[in-house]
Tab-separated table of C-alpha atoms in Angstrom:
chain	number	residue	atom	x	y	z
A	1	MET	CA	71.906	23.419	205.799
A	2	ASN	CA	72.375	21.301	202.794
A	3	GLN	CA	74.699	23.847	201.154
A	4	SER	CA	76.746	23.456	204.451
A	5	LYS	CA	76.857	19.839	204.180
A	6	THR	CA	77.852	19.996	200.660
A	7	ARG	CA	80.777	22.566	201.586
A	8	MET	CA	81.830	19.939	204.216
A	9	LYS	CA	81.882	17.034	201.778
A	10	LYS	CA	84.262	19.299	199.166
A	11	LEU	CA	86.352	20.320	202.146
A	12	PHE	CA	86.727	16.437	203.059
A	13	PHE	CA	87.193	15.262	199.707
A	14	TYR	CA	90.138	17.551	199.075
A	15	LEU	CA	91.664	16.625	202.480
A	16	ILE	CA	91.717	13.254	201.495
A	17	LEU	CA	93.672	14.129	198.208
A	18	LEU	CA	96.209	16.150	200.093
A	19	CYS	CA	96.990	13.176	202.075
A	20	ASN	CA	96.818	10.801	199.358
A	21	PRO	CA	100.633	11.123	197.743
A	22	LEU	CA	99.607	9.798	194.601
A	23	ALA	CA	96.579	12.088	194.095
A	24	TYR	CA	98.812	14.654	192.500
A	25	ALA	CA	101.703	12.376	191.733
A	26	ASN	CA	104.010	13.806	189.481
A	27	ILE	CA	106.263	11.685	187.029
A	28	SER	CA	109.384	10.721	189.150
A	29	LEU	CA	112.830	9.220	189.088
A	30	PRO	CA	115.255	7.187	191.370
A	31	ALA	CA	117.963	9.419	192.413
A	32	VAL	CA	120.266	7.420	190.248
A	33	PHE	CA	118.687	9.012	187.234
A	34	GLY	CA	119.839	12.944	187.002
A	35	ASP	CA	121.877	15.627	185.470
A	36	HIS	CA	125.343	14.907	184.784
A	37	MET	CA	124.857	11.055	185.328
A	38	VAL	CA	126.760	8.350	182.981
A	39	LEU	CA	125.148	5.492	181.249
A	40	GLN	CA	126.832	2.401	180.103
A	41	GLN	CA	127.393	2.284	176.510
A	42	HIS	CA	126.234	-0.319	173.991
A	43	ALA	CA	123.573	-1.713	176.719
A	44	GLU	CA	120.110	-1.852	176.702
A	45	ILE	CA	119.177	0.438	179.913
A	46	THR	CA	116.060	0.032	181.888
A	47	LEU	CA	115.180	3.432	183.075
A	48	TRP	CA	111.883	3.252	185.307
A	49	GLY	CA	110.082	5.735	188.023
A	50	TRP	CA	106.775	6.397	189.612
A	51	GLY	CA	103.615	8.332	188.697
A	52	ASN	CA	99.777	7.910	188.907
A	53	PRO	CA	98.512	4.498	188.282
A	54	LEU	CA	97.636	3.912	184.702
A	55	GLU	CA	99.644	7.023	183.517
A	56	LYS	CA	101.189	7.509	179.890
A	57	VAL	CA	104.880	7.904	180.118
A	58	HIS	CA	106.896	8.847	176.842
A	59	VAL	CA	110.500	8.978	176.602
A	60	SER	CA	112.860	10.071	174.292
A	61	SER	CA	116.923	10.768	174.036
A	62	SER	CA	118.862	13.277	172.031
A	63	TRP	CA	120.837	10.286	170.375
A	64	ALA	CA	118.197	8.422	168.932
A	65	ASP	CA	115.067	9.477	166.753
A	66	LYS	CA	112.541	7.505	168.737
A	67	VAL	CA	109.977	7.888	171.581
A	68	TYR	CA	109.719	5.007	174.003
A	69	GLU	CA	105.995	4.564	175.418
A	70	SER	CA	105.067	3.034	178.853
A	71	GLU	CA	102.327	3.033	181.351
A	72	THR	CA	102.138	2.851	185.116
A	73	ASP	CA	100.747	-0.036	186.562
A	74	ASN	CA	98.159	0.181	189.351
A	75	TYR	CA	101.007	0.548	191.891
A	76	GLY	CA	102.398	3.666	190.049
A	77	ASN	CA	105.337	1.899	188.607
A	78	TRP	CA	106.729	2.286	185.069
A	79	LYS	CA	109.770	1.528	182.846
A	80	VAL	CA	111.090	1.534	179.688
A	81	ILE	CA	114.288	0.170	177.895
A	82	LEU	CA	116.865	2.419	176.334
A	83	ALA	CA	119.515	1.402	173.729
A	84	THR	CA	122.369	3.520	174.276
A	85	PRO	CA	125.075	4.147	171.439
A	86	GLN	CA	128.672	4.170	171.579
A	87	ALA	CA	130.375	6.342	174.296
A	88	GLY	CA	129.807	10.057	173.830
A	89	GLY	CA	127.927	12.900	174.633
A	90	PRO	CA	126.731	15.180	176.196
A	91	TYR	CA	122.940	14.191	175.711
A	92	SER	CA	119.879	14.683	177.162
A	93	ILE	CA	116.695	12.627	178.056
A	94	SER	CA	112.937	13.673	178.309
A	95	ILE	CA	110.499	11.778	180.331
A	96	LYS	CA	106.817	13.293	179.631
A	97	GLY	CA	103.612	11.997	181.762
A	98	GLN	CA	101.546	14.755	183.230
A	99	ASN	CA	104.463	16.728	183.916
A	100	GLU	CA	107.582	16.674	181.923
A	101	ILE	CA	111.546	15.862	183.270
A	102	THR	CA	114.566	16.813	181.243
A	103	LEU	CA	118.062	15.025	182.143
A	104	SER	CA	120.770	17.263	180.622
A	105	ASP	CA	124.731	16.686	180.426
A	106	VAL	CA	124.080	12.949	180.163
A	107	LEU	CA	127.068	11.030	179.181
A	108	ILE	CA	127.269	7.465	177.647
A	109	GLY	CA	130.351	5.632	178.804
A	110	GLU	CA	131.329	3.101	181.503
A	111	VAL	CA	129.942	2.466	184.672
A	112	TRP	CA	131.452	1.067	187.575
A	113	LEU	CA	129.946	0.133	191.162
A	114	CYS	CA	132.475	0.527	193.741
A	115	SER	CA	131.717	-0.836	197.444
A	116	GLY	CA	132.814	-2.088	200.220
A	117	GLN	CA	133.962	-0.438	203.825
A	118	SER	CA	136.441	2.073	204.866
A	119	ASN	CA	139.441	1.852	202.730
A	120	MET	CA	136.901	1.995	199.678
A	121	ALA	CA	135.210	4.967	201.233
A	122	TRP	CA	138.436	6.628	202.200
A	123	SER	CA	138.454	9.868	200.501
A	124	ALA	CA	141.475	12.519	200.049
A	125	ALA	CA	139.992	14.678	202.404
A	126	SER	CA	140.536	12.019	205.000
A	127	GLY	CA	144.368	11.803	204.423
A	128	ILE	CA	145.972	10.258	201.420
A	129	THR	CA	149.605	10.678	200.112
A	130	ASP	CA	149.976	14.034	198.054
A	131	ALA	CA	146.611	14.801	199.114
A	132	ALA	CA	146.827	18.577	198.457
A	133	SER	CA	148.536	18.087	194.612
A	134	GLU	CA	146.273	15.361	194.100
A	135	ILE	CA	142.831	17.256	194.894
A	136	ALA	CA	144.111	20.404	193.039
A	137	LYS	CA	144.423	18.516	189.643
A	138	ALA	CA	141.527	16.480	190.021
A	139	THR	CA	139.150	18.423	187.278
A	140	VAL	CA	138.248	15.656	185.088
A	141	PRO	CA	134.818	16.687	183.306
A	142	GLU	CA	134.402	13.254	181.825
A	143	LEU	CA	134.441	11.555	185.195
A	144	ARG	CA	131.262	11.522	187.397
A	145	PHE	CA	130.585	10.126	190.911
A	146	PHE	CA	127.681	9.391	192.412
A	147	ARG	CA	127.809	8.383	196.294
A	148	VAL	CA	125.073	6.863	197.943
A	149	GLU	CA	124.331	8.023	201.471
A	150	LYS	CA	124.568	5.316	204.379
A	151	ARG	CA	121.209	3.329	204.815
A	152	ALA	CA	120.930	0.273	206.837
A	153	THR	CA	117.441	-1.712	206.778
A	154	ASP	CA	115.646	-4.763	207.358
A	155	HIS	CA	114.062	-4.944	203.968
A	156	PRO	CA	115.019	-3.946	200.634
A	157	GLN	CA	114.176	-0.470	199.466
A	158	ILE	CA	113.055	1.158	196.216
A	159	ASP	CA	115.519	4.058	196.295
A	160	VAL	CA	118.716	5.389	197.498
A	161	VAL	CA	119.954	9.044	198.459
A	162	GLY	CA	122.441	10.616	196.379
A	163	LYS	CA	123.281	12.427	193.009
A	164	TRP	CA	125.609	12.825	190.288
A	165	GLU	CA	128.150	14.937	190.177
A	166	VAL	CA	131.063	15.873	187.860
A	167	CYS	CA	134.650	15.527	188.788
A	168	THR	CA	136.031	18.725	190.275
A	169	PRO	CA	138.657	19.451	192.883
A	170	GLY	CA	135.591	20.323	195.318
A	171	SER	CA	133.788	16.880	194.338
A	172	MET	CA	136.731	14.716	194.140
A	173	GLN	CA	138.198	15.581	197.730
A	174	TYR	CA	134.940	14.049	199.517
A	175	PHE	CA	134.716	10.723	197.069
A	176	SER	CA	136.633	7.446	197.080
A	177	ALA	CA	140.211	8.055	196.295
A	178	VAL	CA	140.644	4.714	195.316
A	179	ALA	CA	137.573	4.840	192.734
A	180	TYR	CA	138.583	8.233	191.682
A	181	PHE	CA	142.401	7.143	190.680
A	182	PHE	CA	140.663	4.127	189.097
A	183	GLY	CA	138.428	6.187	187.426
A	184	LYS	CA	140.750	8.751	186.287
A	185	GLU	CA	143.091	6.140	184.757
A	186	LEU	CA	140.240	4.269	182.977
A	187	THR	CA	138.740	7.601	181.675
A	188	GLY	CA	142.527	8.651	180.172
A	189	LYS	CA	143.368	4.987	178.843
A	190	LEU	CA	139.838	4.107	177.206
A	191	MET	CA	139.401	7.830	176.160
A	192	VAL	CA	135.436	7.415	177.144
A	193	PRO	CA	133.423	9.008	180.002
A	194	VAL	CA	133.579	7.019	183.164
A	195	GLY	CA	130.595	6.803	186.072
A	196	LEU	CA	131.513	5.821	189.525
A	197	ILE	CA	128.869	4.898	191.553
A	198	LEU	CA	130.248	4.590	195.025
A	199	SER	CA	128.165	2.515	197.962
A	200	ALA	CA	130.564	1.967	200.901
A	201	TRP	CA	130.359	1.979	204.541
A	202	GLY	CA	133.332	1.975	206.930
A	203	GLY	CA	133.097	-0.805	209.720
A	204	THR	CA	130.956	-3.426	207.755
A	205	PRO	CA	131.268	-7.121	207.250
A	206	ALA	CA	130.772	-9.175	204.192
A	207	GLU	CA	127.669	-10.457	205.644
A	208	ALA	CA	125.812	-6.893	205.544
A	209	TRP	CA	126.180	-6.745	201.552
A	210	ILE	CA	124.853	-10.019	200.811
A	211	PRO	CA	121.203	-10.493	199.623
A	212	GLU	CA	118.876	-11.990	202.402
A	213	GLU	CA	118.096	-14.823	199.717
A	214	VAL	CA	121.394	-16.031	200.169
A	215	PHE	CA	121.331	-16.963	203.730
A	216	LYS	CA	117.856	-18.416	203.361
A	217	GLU	CA	119.481	-21.168	200.974
A	218	ASP	CA	122.307	-21.488	203.034
A	219	GLN	CA	122.074	-22.500	206.618
A	220	LYS	CA	125.664	-23.104	207.326
A	221	LEU	CA	125.932	-18.981	206.044
A	222	GLU	CA	123.079	-18.073	208.045
A	223	THR	CA	124.752	-19.308	211.003
A	224	SER	CA	128.119	-18.015	210.748
A	225	ALA	CA	126.383	-14.256	209.882
A	226	ALA	CA	124.428	-14.943	213.249
A	227	LEU	CA	127.416	-14.733	215.251
A	228	MET	CA	128.735	-11.288	214.127
A	229	LYS	CA	128.815	-8.949	217.066
A	230	GLU	CA	128.168	-5.716	216.646
A	231	THR	CA	130.049	-2.417	216.571
A	232	PRO	CA	129.713	0.924	217.097
A	233	TRP	CA	131.117	1.929	213.703
A	234	GLY	CA	128.988	0.129	211.259
A	235	PRO	CA	125.815	-2.389	211.154
A	236	HIS	CA	126.620	-6.008	210.985
A	237	ARG	CA	123.147	-7.482	210.775
A	238	PRO	CA	122.863	-9.995	207.468
A	239	SER	CA	121.960	-7.948	204.298
A	240	GLN	CA	121.090	-4.445	205.737
A	241	THR	CA	123.527	-2.284	203.750
A	242	PHE	CA	122.697	-4.619	200.658
A	243	ASN	CA	119.019	-3.750	201.440
A	244	GLY	CA	119.172	0.159	201.782
A	245	MET	CA	122.444	1.031	199.643
A	246	LEU	CA	122.425	-1.987	196.916
A	247	ALA	CA	119.319	-3.222	196.615
A	248	PRO	CA	117.630	0.178	194.498
A	249	LEU	CA	120.265	-0.093	191.954
A	250	THR	CA	120.406	-3.633	190.801
A	251	GLN	CA	118.399	-2.562	187.695
A	252	THR	CA	121.265	-0.096	187.070
A	253	LYS	CA	123.266	-1.595	184.146
A	254	LEU	CA	127.100	-1.628	185.079
A	255	ALA	CA	130.537	-2.285	183.511
A	256	GLY	CA	131.916	-4.249	186.594
A	257	VAL	CA	132.276	-4.093	190.288
A	258	LEU	CA	135.280	-2.725	192.582
A	259	TRP	CA	135.186	-4.271	195.904
A	260	TYR	CA	137.662	-3.124	198.798
A	261	GLN	CA	136.746	-4.705	202.118
A	262	GLY	CA	137.627	-7.911	204.434
A	263	GLU	CA	139.153	-5.911	207.426
A	264	ASP	CA	135.908	-6.393	209.489
A	265	ASN	CA	136.034	-9.981	208.928
A	266	THR	CA	138.966	-10.658	210.636
A	267	ALA	CA	136.586	-11.481	213.533
A	268	ASN	CA	135.518	-14.656	211.586
A	269	PRO	CA	138.407	-15.466	208.962
A	270	ALA	CA	137.614	-19.078	209.049
A	271	ASP	CA	134.376	-18.319	207.219
A	272	TYR	CA	135.344	-15.219	204.877
A	273	GLU	CA	136.047	-17.621	201.876
A	274	ALA	CA	132.502	-18.886	201.566
A	275	MET	CA	130.956	-15.657	202.530
A	276	PHE	CA	132.871	-13.523	200.057
A	277	LYS	CA	132.190	-15.928	197.250
A	278	ALA	CA	128.613	-16.017	198.182
A	279	LEU	CA	128.589	-12.154	198.091
A	280	ILE	CA	129.685	-12.359	194.452
A	281	LEU	CA	127.696	-15.093	193.310
A	282	GLY	CA	124.522	-13.233	195.006
A	283	TRP	CA	125.095	-9.654	193.382
A	284	ARG	CA	125.600	-11.220	189.903
A	285	ALA	CA	122.025	-12.935	190.436
A	286	LYS	CA	120.663	-9.969	191.470
A	287	TRP	CA	121.979	-8.045	188.654
A	288	ASN	CA	121.270	-10.954	186.163
A	289	ALA	CA	124.764	-10.724	184.752
A	290	ASP	CA	127.758	-12.193	185.103
A	291	LEU	CA	129.663	-8.780	186.425
A	292	PRO	CA	133.518	-8.856	186.279
A	293	PHE	CA	134.662	-8.422	190.072
A	294	TYR	CA	137.798	-6.924	191.080
A	295	PHE	CA	139.061	-6.593	194.728
A	296	VAL	CA	141.629	-5.657	196.860
A	297	GLN	CA	143.468	-8.046	198.938
A	298	ILE	CA	143.731	-6.245	202.048
A	299	ALA	CA	147.125	-5.222	203.445
A	300	PRO	CA	148.941	-6.715	206.662
A	301	TYR	CA	148.065	-4.869	209.889
A	302	ASN	CA	148.235	-5.904	213.540
A	303	TYR	CA	144.588	-7.455	214.430
A	304	GLY	CA	145.432	-8.638	217.718
A	305	ASP	CA	145.197	-12.006	216.233
A	306	GLY	CA	148.550	-13.104	214.390
A	307	PHE	CA	146.638	-14.926	211.777
A	308	ALA	CA	143.320	-13.278	211.499
A	309	GLY	CA	144.794	-10.880	208.808
A	310	VAL	CA	146.546	-13.931	207.114
A	311	GLN	CA	143.555	-16.152	206.975
A	312	VAL	CA	141.286	-12.969	205.181
A	313	ARG	CA	144.049	-12.644	202.741
A	314	ASP	CA	144.293	-16.106	202.179
A	315	ALA	CA	140.396	-16.553	201.289
A	316	GLN	CA	140.698	-13.769	199.217
A	317	ARG	CA	143.094	-15.449	197.046
A	318	ARG	CA	141.322	-18.813	196.768
A	319	VAL	CA	138.040	-16.708	195.914
A	320	ARG	CA	140.149	-15.373	193.433
A	321	ARG	CA	141.272	-18.632	191.582
A	322	GLU	CA	137.852	-20.301	192.450
A	323	THR	CA	135.533	-17.706	190.858
A	324	PRO	CA	135.464	-16.868	187.359
A	325	GLU	CA	135.573	-13.494	185.885
A	326	THR	CA	137.415	-12.132	189.208
A	327	GLY	CA	140.525	-10.289	189.536
A	328	MET	CA	142.560	-9.541	192.669
A	329	VAL	CA	145.196	-6.588	193.172
A	330	VAL	CA	147.899	-7.010	196.176
A	331	SER	CA	148.563	-4.381	198.602
A	332	SER	CA	150.829	-5.770	200.975
A	333	ASP	CA	153.752	-3.594	199.510
A	334	ILE	CA	152.128	-0.564	199.863
A	335	GLY	CA	150.314	-1.163	203.376
A	336	ASP	CA	151.120	0.130	206.791
A	337	ILE	CA	151.145	-2.425	209.662
A	338	LYS	CA	150.361	0.334	211.864
A	339	ASP	CA	147.482	1.955	210.380
A	340	ILE	CA	144.815	-0.117	208.832
A	341	HIS	CA	143.901	2.745	206.599
A	342	PRO	CA	147.020	2.708	204.467
A	343	LYS	CA	147.557	6.421	202.696
A	344	ASN	CA	148.693	5.149	199.455
A	345	LYS	CA	145.227	4.794	197.546
A	346	LYS	CA	146.468	5.945	194.363
A	347	ASP	CA	148.732	2.718	193.728
A	348	VAL	CA	145.616	0.682	194.755
A	349	GLY	CA	143.274	2.516	192.504
A	350	LEU	CA	145.628	2.227	189.371
A	351	ARG	CA	146.323	-1.415	190.087
A	352	LEU	CA	142.862	-2.228	189.757
A	353	ALA	CA	142.376	0.371	186.513
A	354	ASN	CA	145.304	-1.693	185.160
A	355	LEU	CA	143.518	-4.882	185.853
A	356	ALA	CA	140.112	-3.886	184.530
A	357	ARG	CA	142.161	-2.614	180.829
A	358	GLN	CA	143.523	-6.304	180.740
A	359	LYS	CA	140.717	-8.380	182.072
A	360	LYS	CA	137.678	-6.536	180.678
A	361	TYR	CA	138.935	-4.167	177.844
A	362	LYS	CA	141.533	-6.424	176.399
A	363	ILE	CA	143.867	-3.430	175.642
A	364	THR	CA	147.281	-4.567	177.354
A	365	ASP	CA	149.046	-7.908	177.863
A	366	GLN	CA	151.289	-6.413	180.419
A	367	LEU	CA	151.581	-8.280	183.832
A	368	MET	CA	149.025	-6.962	186.105
A	369	GLU	CA	148.401	-9.648	188.352
A	370	GLY	CA	151.024	-11.794	190.969
A	371	PRO	CA	151.509	-15.548	189.957
A	372	HIS	CA	149.035	-18.116	191.161
A	373	ASP	CA	149.958	-21.385	191.809
A	374	SER	CA	148.672	-24.480	189.538
A	375	ALA	CA	149.625	-27.294	191.987
A	376	VAL	CA	151.633	-28.056	195.162
A	377	ILE	CA	153.093	-31.372	195.697
A	378	VAL	CA	154.397	-32.326	198.952
A	379	GLN	CA	157.386	-34.774	199.283
A	380	GLY	CA	158.431	-36.140	202.881
A	381	ASN	CA	158.197	-33.072	205.210
């Protein structure tokens, strides 16, 4: 009888272990760290992950003769700070705990976050000008893609779903066309690897991409956001896409941000200036960095209300004028009044790349933006 009880106790103990995810937890990493990734050059990179509580973690890279040490806390979290060199590669990174992870084909270069709604997410496969020829010549080994899968949540998440891919015709055709043309141009002009993190969802308003703390601190914005009506093509509740698709990335070191959105906010254009400015400042607070923020002014389209699109474009112009470290490219001349998704994505991407070359990298003094008024004087009527 005693032996039988002993066997039952052991069986019960093993069942508890099997049901406990940390019982045999191996060292693991968030999805944004993987083979083929790009890390920001000349930066202090936070590399983090999970494991057993109080587990020793050792991290080393092939670009430096140094081992970084960490230990998981009682929740199983760990992190180390890696110093990255000048652009180059490929390198490898080793993470050792009770198990070992090796990340291979790692490049050091420039990392940009690309976000917004459908015009940012729009791919060559969805239909762009000269799609077949552009896809055929999209073999760019120094350009890497990470596409965040769609997820809307009420609370900030700790990880996203996605993986790094090398730019090939097969991967390029399903990635953001605007981001691709931006990255390809930047890679060619800077002669460094470029990593693009795409986190975009068609049919989403700015409200869905703003951190929830922003609304808690601004009653007017919170009231305005609550008035947004649900639609069948994307989440509209405040902070939902930020929570699911950006919050897990806020420790990632970036060169800057590209943004293409505004069409959905033609439903409440009067509040877009304040909302968009709050988004930019909210992201900078979350990343703890004055990230360069370059955005596309939406193209004219028949929204049913003759002035809604005009009001959003004017709001974008005002945000550009009043917010430091921002830049705006115009798309009015390459838009389509009958198509909310203009097919000329190449020129949009090239204009963003030229803006980055001038403002971020200081490598050209050519005219990259249109004129901005410095003063307005009214005389009579």
